[in-house]
C-alpha positions as a Python dict, from the first residue, in 0.01 Angstrom:
ca = {
    (1, 'X'): (0, 0, 0),
    (2, 'X'): (105, 354, -64),
    (3, 'X'): (52, 612, 213),
    (4, 'X'): (-95, 928, 55),
    (5, 'X'): (40, 1126, 354),
    (6, 'X'): (388, 1079, 211),
    (7, 'X'): (300, 1325, -69),
    (8, 'X'): (266, 1604, 178),
    (9, 'X'): (632, 1599, 266),
    (10, 'X'): (861, 1856, 106),
    (11, 'X'): (1051, 1749, -201),
    (12, 'X'): (913, 1391, -178),
    (13, 'X'): (822, 1368, -550),
    (14, 'X'): (1177, 1454, -646),
    (15, 'X'): (1320, 1197, -399),
    (16, 'X'): (1077, 929, -517),
    (17, 'X'): (1168, 987, -878),
    (18, 'X'): (1535, 964, -796),
    (19, 'X'): (1478, 637, -600),
    (20, 'X'): (1278, 486, -887),
    (21, 'X'): (1566, 570, -1124),
    (22, 'X'): (1817, 417, -888),
    (23, 'X'): (1618, 100, -852),
    (24, 'X'): (1572, 65, -1227),
    (25, 'X'): (1951, 104, -1276),
    (26, 'X'): (2004, -149, -995),
    (27, 'X'): (1769, -397, -1179),
    (28, 'X'): (1990, -365, -1491),
    (29, 'X'): (2305, -422, -1282),
    (30, 'X'): (2145, -736, -1128),
    (31, 'X'): (2069, -863, -1484),
    (32, 'X'): (2432, -781, -1574),
    (33, 'X'): (2558, -988, -1283),
    (34, 'X'): (2338, -1283, -1375),
    (35, 'X'): (2426, -1278, -1741),
    (36, 'X'): (2801, -1248, -1687),
    (37, 'X'): (2818, -1505, -1411),
    (38, 'X'): (2603, -1744, -1621),
    (39, 'X'): (2827, -1703, -1920),
    (40, 'X'): (3145, -1773, -1712),
    (41, 'X'): (3002, -2087, -1559),
    (42, 'X'): (2867, -2212, -1891),
    (43, 'X'): (3194, -2153, -2080),
    (44, 'X'): (3408, -2310, -1802),
    (45, 'X'): (3175, -2608, -1798),
    (46, 'X'): (3220, -2641, -2178),
    (47, 'X'): (3593, -2667, -2124),
    (48, 'X'): (3700, -2323, -2242),
    (49, 'X'): (4008, -2183, -2065),
    (50, 'X'): (3978, -1936, -1779),
    (51, 'X'): (4185, -1673, -1970),
    (52, 'X'): (3899, -1637, -2224),
    (53, 'X'): (3653, -1559, -1943),
    (54, 'X'): (3820, -1247, -1797),
    (55, 'X'): (3595, -1007, -1992),
    (56, 'X'): (3288, -1171, -1839),
    (57, 'X'): (3448, -1176, -1491),
    (58, 'X'): (3534, -811, -1524),
    (59, 'X'): (3170, -746, -1629),
    (60, 'X'): (3050, -925, -1314),
    (61, 'X'): (3288, -730, -1088),
    (62, 'X'): (3172, -397, -1244),
    (63, 'X'): (2807, -492, -1206),
    (64, 'X'): (2858, -608, -849),
    (65, 'X'): (3051, -297, -747),
    (66, 'X'): (2801, -73, -924),
    (67, 'X'): (2511, -236, -745),
    (68, 'X'): (2681, -211, -403),
    (69, 'X'): (2769, 154, -476),
    (70, 'X'): (2410, 238, -571),
    (71, 'X'): (2284, 67, -253),
    (72, 'X'): (2532, 264, -43),
    (73, 'X'): (2444, 588, -213),
    (74, 'X'): (2066, 537, -185),
    (75, 'X'): (2096, 451, 183),
    (76, 'X'): (2309, 759, 247),
    (77, 'X'): (2073, 976, 41),
    (78, 'X'): (1767, 873, 243),
    (79, 'X'): (1934, 943, 579),
}
């Protein structure tokens, strides 16, 4: 449920738009994590060498760090 009393707070619409944007970006980063990790596991299972998987591993690390950074920033922004 959505409390309509929240809309009476100052700058709440701006804050809510920002949070929605952050959560949409976080969703894309979660998908990036899943895809890159899935590709690494699948390629390693197929017998491909680890050296060929570094681009996917870097993609996972960037997605993970980005998601953690967004979570930290949104928590700090709300406080």
